Tab-separated table of C-alpha atoms in Angstrom:
chain	number	residue	atom	x	y	z
A	1	UNK	CA	0.000	0.000	0.000
A	2	UNK	CA	0.949	3.670	-0.221
A	3	UNK	CA	0.188	4.611	3.395
A	4	UNK	CA	-0.339	8.326	2.894
A	5	UNK	CA	-3.751	8.890	4.424
A	6	UNK	CA	-6.485	7.247	6.444
A	7	UNK	CA	-8.556	6.116	3.453
A	8	UNK	CA	-5.719	4.355	1.633
A	9	UNK	CA	-4.572	2.708	4.858
A	10	UNK	CA	-8.096	1.526	5.634
A	11	UNK	CA	-8.498	0.066	2.137
A	12	UNK	CA	-5.328	-1.953	2.678
A	13	UNK	CA	-6.568	-3.181	6.058
A	14	UNK	CA	-9.725	-4.493	4.385
A	15	UNK	CA	-7.551	-6.842	2.312
A	16	UNK	CA	-5.920	-8.425	5.372
A	17	UNK	CA	-7.181	-11.396	7.404
A	18	UNK	CA	-7.872	-10.823	11.066
A	19	UNK	CA	-7.115	-12.868	14.160
A	20	UNK	CA	-9.425	-12.324	17.150
A	21	UNK	CA	-8.012	-13.233	20.551
A	22	UNK	CA	-11.408	-13.290	22.260
A	23	UNK	CA	-14.921	-14.284	21.218
A	24	UNK	CA	-18.098	-15.391	22.974
A	25	UNK	CA	-19.761	-16.602	19.760
A	26	UNK	CA	-22.727	-18.748	20.667
A	27	UNK	CA	-23.579	-22.316	19.668
A	28	UNK	CA	-25.757	-23.229	16.650
A	29	UNK	CA	-28.983	-23.554	18.646
A	30	UNK	CA	-28.862	-19.893	19.638
A	31	UNK	CA	-29.261	-18.900	15.977
A	32	UNK	CA	-32.092	-21.259	15.068
A	33	UNK	CA	-35.139	-19.600	13.445
A	34	UNK	CA	-36.634	-17.281	14.280
A	35	UNK	CA	-33.439	-15.314	14.874
A	36	UNK	CA	-34.509	-11.693	14.895
A	37	UNK	CA	-32.852	-8.322	15.249
A	38	UNK	CA	-34.048	-8.089	18.828
A	39	UNK	CA	-32.544	-11.506	19.599
A	40	UNK	CA	-29.219	-10.382	18.139
A	41	UNK	CA	-29.312	-7.198	20.214
A	42	UNK	CA	-30.209	-9.172	23.340
A	43	UNK	CA	-26.917	-11.102	23.187
A	44	UNK	CA	-24.863	-8.017	22.324
A	45	UNK	CA	-23.325	-5.354	24.531
A	46	UNK	CA	-26.123	-3.026	23.457
A	47	UNK	CA	-28.254	-4.953	25.970
A	48	UNK	CA	-25.952	-3.708	28.746
A	49	UNK	CA	-27.152	-0.144	28.184
A	50	UNK	CA	-30.366	-0.712	30.106
A	51	UNK	CA	-32.922	-0.044	27.373
A	52	UNK	CA	-34.724	-3.399	27.100
A	53	UNK	CA	-36.646	-4.298	23.969
A	54	UNK	CA	-40.073	-5.931	24.033
A	55	UNK	CA	-41.129	-5.791	20.397
A	56	UNK	CA	-42.901	-2.453	20.732
A	57	UNK	CA	-42.078	0.727	18.773
A	58	UNK	CA	-41.861	2.640	22.060
A	59	UNK	CA	-38.987	0.553	23.404
A	60	UNK	CA	-37.156	0.630	20.067
A	61	UNK	CA	-37.538	4.411	19.932
A	62	UNK	CA	-36.199	4.717	23.477
A	63	UNK	CA	-33.090	2.676	22.627
A	64	UNK	CA	-32.331	4.733	19.533
A	65	UNK	CA	-33.038	8.008	21.323
A	66	UNK	CA	-30.806	7.272	24.306
A	67	UNK	CA	-28.015	5.229	22.731
A	68	UNK	CA	-27.653	6.415	19.120
A	69	UNK	CA	-24.177	7.841	19.892
A	70	UNK	CA	-22.964	5.024	22.129
A	71	UNK	CA	-20.195	3.034	20.450
A	72	UNK	CA	-21.795	-0.304	21.308
A	73	UNK	CA	-24.775	0.628	19.139
A	74	UNK	CA	-22.775	2.509	16.502
A	75	UNK	CA	-20.591	-0.488	15.658
A	76	UNK	CA	-23.407	-3.009	16.010
A	77	UNK	CA	-25.332	-1.044	13.400
A	78	UNK	CA	-22.294	-0.851	11.097
A	79	UNK	CA	-21.791	-4.613	11.450
A	80	UNK	CA	-25.475	-5.228	10.784
A	81	UNK	CA	-25.267	-3.165	7.619
A	82	UNK	CA	-22.081	-4.868	6.413
A	83	UNK	CA	-23.256	-8.431	7.073
A	84	UNK	CA	-26.668	-7.954	5.471
A	85	UNK	CA	-25.850	-5.495	2.695
A	86	UNK	CA	-27.880	-2.647	4.171
A	87	UNK	CA	-27.197	1.051	3.716
A	88	UNK	CA	-29.815	2.945	5.710
A	89	UNK	CA	-29.441	3.696	9.426
A	90	UNK	CA	-31.652	1.676	11.744
A	91	UNK	CA	-34.893	3.476	12.563
A	92	UNK	CA	-38.177	2.644	14.226
A	93	UNK	CA	-39.800	2.777	10.790
A	94	UNK	CA	-37.479	0.283	9.069
A	95	UNK	CA	-36.864	-1.926	12.125
A	96	UNK	CA	-39.186	-4.756	11.072
A	97	UNK	CA	-37.859	-4.802	7.508
A	98	UNK	CA	-34.274	-4.980	8.766
A	99	UNK	CA	-35.210	-7.748	11.187
A	100	UNK	CA	-36.880	-9.710	8.378
A	101	UNK	CA	-33.719	-9.433	6.267
A	102	UNK	CA	-31.645	-10.776	9.144
A	103	UNK	CA	-34.102	-13.577	9.911
A	104	UNK	CA	-34.200	-14.770	6.304
A	105	UNK	CA	-30.427	-15.021	6.156
A	106	UNK	CA	-30.281	-17.220	9.250
A	107	UNK	CA	-33.226	-19.346	8.168
A	108	UNK	CA	-31.712	-20.002	4.739
A	109	UNK	CA	-28.381	-21.299	6.064
A	110	UNK	CA	-27.817	-22.813	9.522
A	111	UNK	CA	-24.086	-22.046	9.155
A	112	UNK	CA	-24.664	-18.395	8.373
A	113	UNK	CA	-23.873	-17.301	11.926
A	114	UNK	CA	-20.223	-18.342	11.715
A	115	UNK	CA	-19.651	-18.303	7.975
A	116	UNK	CA	-20.478	-14.590	8.043
A	117	UNK	CA	-17.369	-14.074	10.162
A	118	UNK	CA	-15.240	-15.877	7.607
A	119	UNK	CA	-16.809	-13.911	4.767
A	120	UNK	CA	-15.866	-10.627	6.398
A	121	UNK	CA	-12.246	-11.318	7.247
A	122	UNK	CA	-11.960	-13.495	10.343
A	123	UNK	CA	-9.392	-16.259	9.884
A	124	UNK	CA	-9.518	-17.506	13.502
A	125	UNK	CA	-11.023	-16.546	16.840
A	126	UNK	CA	-10.090	-17.686	20.344
A	127	UNK	CA	-13.414	-18.714	21.861
A	128	UNK	CA	-14.360	-18.272	25.507
A	129	UNK	CA	-17.508	-20.377	25.829
A	130	UNK	CA	-18.150	-19.439	29.451
A	131	UNK	CA	-21.307	-21.589	29.532
A	132	UNK	CA	-19.226	-24.703	28.718
A	133	UNK	CA	-15.536	-23.885	29.261
A	134	UNK	CA	-13.227	-25.202	26.569
A	135	UNK	CA	-15.911	-25.782	23.916
A	136	UNK	CA	-15.456	-24.788	20.253
A	137	UNK	CA	-19.255	-24.749	19.585
A	138	UNK	CA	-18.745	-27.452	16.965
A	139	UNK	CA	-16.818	-25.235	14.554
A	140	UNK	CA	-13.085	-25.874	14.903
A	141	UNK	CA	-12.680	-24.477	11.392
A	142	UNK	CA	-12.900	-21.004	12.912
A	143	UNK	CA	-12.802	-21.258	16.704
A	144	UNK	CA	-10.084	-22.511	19.042
A	145	UNK	CA	-11.072	-22.568	22.718
A	146	UNK	CA	-9.485	-20.735	25.545
A	147	UNK	CA	-9.956	-22.588	28.830
A	148	UNK	CA	-11.714	-20.516	31.492
A	149	UNK	CA	-10.319	-21.668	34.838
A	150	UNK	CA	-12.681	-19.745	37.118
A	151	UNK	CA	-14.873	-22.726	37.982
A	152	UNK	CA	-11.935	-24.540	39.604
A	153	UNK	CA	-11.509	-21.611	41.992
A	154	UNK	CA	-14.865	-22.720	43.468
A	155	UNK	CA	-14.185	-26.470	43.476
A	156	UNK	CA	-13.725	-26.942	47.206
A	157	UNK	CA	-16.917	-29.021	47.592
A	158	UNK	CA	-19.228	-31.097	45.404
A	159	UNK	CA	-22.098	-28.656	46.027
A	160	UNK	CA	-20.108	-25.475	45.445
A	161	UNK	CA	-21.427	-23.512	42.476
A	162	UNK	CA	-18.946	-21.864	40.184
A	163	UNK	CA	-19.688	-19.009	37.768
A	164	UNK	CA	-22.445	-19.451	35.187
A	165	UNK	CA	-24.100	-22.200	37.241
A	166	UNK	CA	-21.273	-24.703	36.753
A	167	UNK	CA	-20.612	-27.128	39.600
A	168	UNK	CA	-17.054	-28.204	38.828
A	169	UNK	CA	-17.196	-31.697	40.375
A	170	UNK	CA	-20.322	-32.684	38.480
A	171	UNK	CA	-19.324	-30.883	35.282
A	172	UNK	CA	-16.022	-32.733	35.023
A	173	UNK	CA	-17.078	-35.978	36.700
A	174	UNK	CA	-14.490	-35.743	39.463
A	175	UNK	CA	-14.574	-36.615	43.183
A	176	UNK	CA	-11.258	-35.506	44.698
A	177	UNK	CA	-10.642	-36.431	48.324
A	178	UNK	CA	-7.983	-33.803	49.019
A	179	UNK	CA	-6.862	-30.438	47.721
A	180	UNK	CA	-3.897	-32.136	46.098
A	181	UNK	CA	-6.186	-34.539	44.242
A	182	UNK	CA	-8.310	-31.615	43.020
A	183	UNK	CA	-5.248	-29.876	41.580
A	184	UNK	CA	-4.156	-33.136	39.936
A	185	UNK	CA	-7.630	-33.579	38.389
A	186	UNK	CA	-7.581	-30.046	37.062
A	187	UNK	CA	-4.129	-30.469	35.576
A	188	UNK	CA	-5.064	-33.779	33.942
A	189	UNK	CA	-8.196	-32.297	32.353
A	190	UNK	CA	-6.371	-29.277	30.969
A	191	UNK	CA	-3.293	-31.177	29.769
A	192	UNK	CA	-5.473	-33.654	27.888
A	193	UNK	CA	-7.364	-30.867	26.156
A	194	UNK	CA	-4.122	-29.131	25.293
A	195	UNK	CA	-2.838	-32.287	23.640
A	196	UNK	CA	-6.032	-32.334	21.566
A	197	UNK	CA	-5.325	-28.793	20.350
A	198	UNK	CA	-8.232	-27.341	22.344
A	199	UNK	CA	-6.463	-24.998	24.747
A	200	UNK	CA	-5.041	-21.942	23.016
A	201	UNK	CA	-4.942	-20.028	26.305
A	202	UNK	CA	-6.228	-19.892	29.870
A	203	UNK	CA	-8.810	-17.273	30.818
A	204	UNK	CA	-9.800	-15.794	34.175
A	205	UNK	CA	-12.819	-13.472	34.468
A	206	UNK	CA	-12.967	-13.364	38.268
A	207	UNK	CA	-12.755	-9.562	38.120
A	208	UNK	CA	-16.558	-9.728	37.966
A	209	UNK	CA	-16.661	-11.474	41.350
A	210	UNK	CA	-13.652	-10.206	43.306
A	211	UNK	CA	-10.613	-7.964	43.009
A	212	UNK	CA	-7.691	-9.148	40.892
A	213	UNK	CA	-5.197	-8.990	43.729
A	214	UNK	CA	-4.440	-12.706	43.671
A	215	UNK	CA	-2.279	-13.137	46.728
A	216	UNK	CA	0.522	-15.652	47.388
A	217	UNK	CA	-0.412	-19.094	48.598
A	218	UNK	CA	-1.701	-19.934	52.006
A	219	UNK	CA	-1.707	-23.673	51.370
A	220	UNK	CA	-2.821	-24.606	54.872
A	221	UNK	CA	-5.798	-22.230	54.725
A	222	UNK	CA	-6.800	-23.550	51.278
A	223	UNK	CA	-6.597	-27.127	52.562
A	224	UNK	CA	-8.862	-26.230	55.488
A	225	UNK	CA	-11.497	-24.884	53.064
A	226	UNK	CA	-11.459	-27.993	50.895
A	227	UNK	CA	-14.327	-30.374	51.642
A	228	UNK	CA	-16.403	-27.878	53.620
A	229	UNK	CA	-19.966	-27.160	52.555
A	230	UNK	CA	-20.460	-23.745	50.863
A	231	UNK	CA	-22.688	-22.625	53.764
A	232	UNK	CA	-19.680	-22.983	56.055
A	233	UNK	CA	-17.177	-21.049	53.928
A	234	UNK	CA	-16.736	-17.316	54.460
A	235	UNK	CA	-15.891	-14.959	51.629
A	236	UNK	CA	-12.400	-14.480	53.062
A	237	UNK	CA	-11.849	-18.254	53.108
A	238	UNK	CA	-13.184	-18.602	49.549
A	239	UNK	CA	-10.672	-15.958	48.410
A	240	UNK	CA	-7.797	-17.877	50.006
A	241	UNK	CA	-8.893	-21.060	48.273
A	242	UNK	CA	-9.267	-19.209	44.967
A	243	UNK	CA	-5.814	-17.671	45.286
A	244	UNK	CA	-4.285	-21.113	45.723
A	245	UNK	CA	-5.995	-22.554	42.634
A	246	UNK	CA	-5.202	-19.446	40.590
A	247	UNK	CA	-1.496	-19.737	41.393
A	248	UNK	CA	-1.500	-23.388	40.327
A	249	UNK	CA	-3.074	-22.307	37.027
A	250	UNK	CA	-0.354	-19.697	36.535
A	251	UNK	CA	2.249	-22.423	36.979
A	252	UNK	CA	0.431	-24.738	34.573
A	253	UNK	CA	0.163	-22.006	31.941
A	254	UNK	CA	3.925	-21.542	32.114
A	255	UNK	CA	4.486	-25.291	31.882
A	256	UNK	CA	2.242	-25.626	28.823
A	257	UNK	CA	3.513	-22.356	27.323
A	258	UNK	CA	0.041	-20.925	26.825
A	259	UNK	CA	-0.881	-17.279	27.447
A	260	UNK	CA	-3.125	-16.519	30.399
A	261	UNK	CA	-5.915	-14.050	29.576
A	262	UNK	CA	-6.909	-11.842	32.507
A	263	UNK	CA	-10.003	-9.650	32.613
A	264	UNK	CA	-8.962	-6.184	33.754
A	265	UNK	CA	-11.033	-3.021	33.902
A	266	UNK	CA	-14.830	-2.789	33.575
A	267	UNK	CA	-16.114	-5.338	36.087
A	268	UNK	CA	-16.062	-4.705	39.840
A	269	UNK	CA	-14.622	-1.216	39.552
A	270	UNK	CA	-13.331	-1.247	43.121
A	271	UNK	CA	-10.854	-4.008	42.319
A	272	UNK	CA	-10.298	-4.507	38.593
A	273	UNK	CA	-7.588	-1.898	38.070
A	274	UNK	CA	-4.656	-3.496	36.214
A	275	UNK	CA	-2.164	-2.310	38.824
A	276	UNK	CA	-3.832	-4.676	41.320
A	277	UNK	CA	-2.348	-7.497	39.264
A	278	UNK	CA	1.241	-6.320	39.589
A	279	UNK	CA	2.272	-8.664	42.408
A	280	UNK	CA	1.045	-11.650	40.370
A	281	UNK	CA	3.106	-10.526	37.380
A	282	UNK	CA	6.187	-10.393	39.567
A	283	UNK	CA	5.439	-13.705	41.272
A	284	UNK	CA	5.010	-15.627	37.994
A	285	UNK	CA	7.616	-14.236	35.590
A	286	UNK	CA	7.492	-17.318	33.318
A	287	UNK	CA	3.753	-16.936	32.675
A	288	UNK	CA	2.652	-14.731	29.765
A	289	UNK	CA	-0.333	-12.676	30.916
A	290	UNK	CA	-2.634	-11.110	28.335
A	291	UNK	CA	-4.225	-8.095	30.019
A	292	UNK	CA	-7.642	-7.812	28.416
A	293	UNK	CA	-9.708	-4.757	27.564
A	294	UNK	CA	-6.737	-2.362	27.826
A	295	UNK	CA	-7.662	-2.180	31.502
A	296	UNK	CA	-10.328	0.353	30.522
A	297	UNK	CA	-10.865	2.877	31.991
A	298	UNK	CA	-7.329	2.534	33.375
A	299	UNK	CA	-5.529	2.216	30.029
A	300	UNK	CA	-2.458	4.013	31.409
A	301	UNK	CA	-2.054	1.330	34.067
A	302	UNK	CA	-2.095	-1.426	31.453
A	303	UNK	CA	0.496	0.474	29.438
A	304	UNK	CA	2.647	1.012	32.505
A	305	UNK	CA	2.620	-2.697	33.333
A	306	UNK	CA	3.544	-3.519	29.720
A	307	UNK	CA	6.460	-1.116	30.112
A	308	UNK	CA	7.735	-2.659	33.340
A	309	UNK	CA	7.057	-6.379	32.846
A	310	UNK	CA	8.238	-8.569	29.990
A	311	UNK	CA	5.444	-11.071	30.679
A	312	UNK	CA	2.641	-8.547	29.973
A	313	UNK	CA	0.857	-8.734	26.615
A	314	UNK	CA	-1.646	-5.867	26.199
A	315	UNK	CA	-4.888	-6.711	24.397
A	316	UNK	CA	-7.443	-4.252	23.029
A	317	UNK	CA	-10.172	-6.875	22.995
A	318	UNK	CA	-13.568	-5.230	23.657
A	319	UNK	CA	-11.893	-1.798	23.929
A	320	UNK	CA	-12.723	-0.862	20.338
A	321	UNK	CA	-16.447	-0.957	21.023
A	322	UNK	CA	-16.404	0.169	24.669
A	323	UNK	CA	-14.937	3.495	23.566
A	324	UNK	CA	-13.431	3.918	20.127
A	325	UNK	CA	-11.664	7.133	21.100
A	326	UNK	CA	-10.126	5.467	24.162
A	327	UNK	CA	-8.991	2.537	22.016
A	328	UNK	CA	-7.150	4.926	19.702
A	329	UNK	CA	-5.374	6.420	22.711
A	330	UNK	CA	-4.626	2.960	24.097
A	331	UNK	CA	-3.087	1.681	20.861
A	332	UNK	CA	-0.898	4.772	20.592
A	333	UNK	CA	0.192	4.285	24.182
A	334	UNK	CA	0.907	0.570	23.850
A	335	UNK	CA	3.043	1.298	20.785
A	336	UNK	CA	4.809	4.088	22.658
A	337	UNK	CA	5.755	2.200	25.813
A	338	UNK	CA	5.342	-1.557	25.252
A	339	UNK	CA	8.431	-3.737	25.105
A	340	UNK	CA	7.341	-5.444	21.889
A	341	UNK	CA	4.910	-4.453	19.174
A	342	UNK	CA	4.526	-8.195	18.587
A	343	UNK	CA	2.622	-8.599	21.876
A	344	UNK	CA	-0.328	-6.300	21.054
A	345	UNK	CA	-3.522	-8.157	20.125
A	346	UNK	CA	-7.210	-7.492	19.589
A	347	UNK	CA	-10.429	-9.486	19.945
A	348	UNK	CA	-14.067	-8.865	19.097
A	349	UNK	CA	-15.495	-10.203	22.408
A	350	UNK	CA	-18.883	-10.751	20.744
A	351	UNK	CA	-21.630	-13.377	20.658
A	352	UNK	CA	-23.070	-12.898	17.152
A	353	UNK	CA	-21.807	-12.071	13.666
A	354	UNK	CA	-23.392	-8.631	13.381
A	355	UNK	CA	-21.668	-7.358	16.504
A	356	UNK	CA	-18.386	-9.154	15.773
A	357	UNK	CA	-18.140	-7.731	12.259
A	358	UNK	CA	-18.946	-4.312	13.694
A	359	UNK	CA	-16.125	-4.754	16.211
A	360	UNK	CA	-13.769	-5.660	13.369
A	361	UNK	CA	-14.810	-2.531	11.474
A	362	UNK	CA	-14.037	-0.564	14.639
A	363	UNK	CA	-10.607	-2.199	14.939
A	364	UNK	CA	-9.747	-1.406	11.316
A	365	UNK	CA	-10.811	2.195	11.919
A	366	UNK	CA	-8.612	2.384	15.020
A	367	UNK	CA	-5.557	0.862	13.339
A	368	UNK	CA	-5.954	3.074	10.259
A	369	UNK	CA	-6.344	6.158	12.434
A	370	UNK	CA	-3.295	5.366	14.562
A	371	UNK	CA	-1.085	4.537	11.576
A	372	UNK	CA	-2.153	7.718	9.773
A	373	UNK	CA	-1.551	9.839	12.879
A	374	UNK	CA	1.851	8.310	13.541
A	375	UNK	CA	2.888	8.820	9.917
A	376	UNK	CA	1.760	12.435	10.028
A	377	UNK	CA	3.510	12.989	13.360
A	378	UNK	CA	6.786	11.417	12.285
A	379	UNK	CA	6.434	8.504	14.731
A	380	UNK	CA	6.282	5.862	11.990
A	381	UNK	CA	8.398	5.353	8.878
A	382	UNK	CA	6.373	4.783	5.721
A	383	UNK	CA	8.244	1.573	4.950
A	384	UNK	CA	7.197	0.134	8.348
A	385	UNK	CA	3.469	0.801	7.951
A	386	UNK	CA	2.597	-2.384	6.045
A	387	UNK	CA	4.225	-4.667	8.576
A	388	UNK	CA	2.692	-2.811	11.530
A	389	UNK	CA	-0.767	-3.209	9.989
A	390	UNK	CA	-0.227	-6.934	9.461
A	391	UNK	CA	1.007	-7.430	13.002
A	392	UNK	CA	-2.001	-5.698	14.506
A	393	UNK	CA	-4.524	-7.465	12.268
A	394	UNK	CA	-3.251	-11.045	12.293
A	395	UNK	CA	0.463	-11.720	12.750
A	396	UNK	CA	0.529	-11.020	16.488
A	397	UNK	CA	-2.473	-13.247	17.130
A	398	UNK	CA	-0.855	-16.128	15.292
A	399	UNK	CA	2.381	-15.605	17.193
A	400	UNK	CA	0.830	-15.350	20.659
A	401	UNK	CA	-1.735	-18.153	20.351
A	402	UNK	CA	-0.492	-20.539	17.681
A	403	UNK	CA	-3.076	-23.182	16.762
A	404	UNK	CA	-4.142	-24.193	20.269
A	405	UNK	CA	-1.884	-27.245	20.500
A	406	UNK	CA	1.586	-27.836	21.908
A	407	UNK	CA	4.301	-25.756	20.271
A	408	UNK	CA	6.703	-27.760	18.139
């Protein structure tokens, strides 16, 4: 390409494949007819805005009135238009016609929901199927699972419920008698899946349930929690148990040489700041930690950790659609201070094609904007622009995650 301005850069980006380091794309049954516009919105981040839809014009009008300028809705709409060949903005008046167009596409082809990702540039996505950790939703052609470890942080008793309603003992068919046996079961399960090429990374989303200050082991305290009924375990004791399991997962990630994805930022805002994770970074220097979501709204903290720690890999997953302007700042900052441009990744973090394609459009916009601004500001040589674009779109993802199996 001749990277002289935003438009020419963006056109080049459209020709490149893209690697997503994080997806929540749902299983086939979720897209069975009738799959409507309101169903798609209900599994998107637009639903987080608090303007529920009930099929009435009044609720649709309220959503568009309140959220028209929110980047969740902006990029969802752009993805909707791109996937279904639409040109007009979404309105109350054309809502039913747009929904009918979407519904017909899904009814005509049961594979439409994932083939649409392929058709619009996705070459691979790392899938976090939180409802069934480690699943590829039956489409290994596109998705490689990350393995969410959170449920094991609750596996101190057969009746202990983990996140998303998963009881770890029943889910995995295990009955450990000691804490040591539980850790061995967990390791065996994960190692076997890794050998099958089904663990591209570990994932921890406990920032939604607790702070991310995962403290050093108190092995005796964790052993005292094991085997006790959930009614008998205090929150402080549960945290100690969780810390112990989390540290074993950090060690296993280093052993298997898989990156460990950590949710930072928007969750429990009193504890999800990236800097809370600093002691863990220092304690596990051999583990590669992917700090998700740019730590938004604390993007400077994520950048600072990437500056100070070689085992930090900053990811802009979700950031592009949380706040596009913040994502532009974050990418500039990660390029400015990170130890390696090869560690910066992006993911769509979406559950359906319309939103995922919109997130990709946002990412292309962000990359094109940053490259154009750095060229104009003298921070990027013209002959480096092509390679930087390729790294940010797909090369870094391939490098960080491989194919989900053991590295040769």
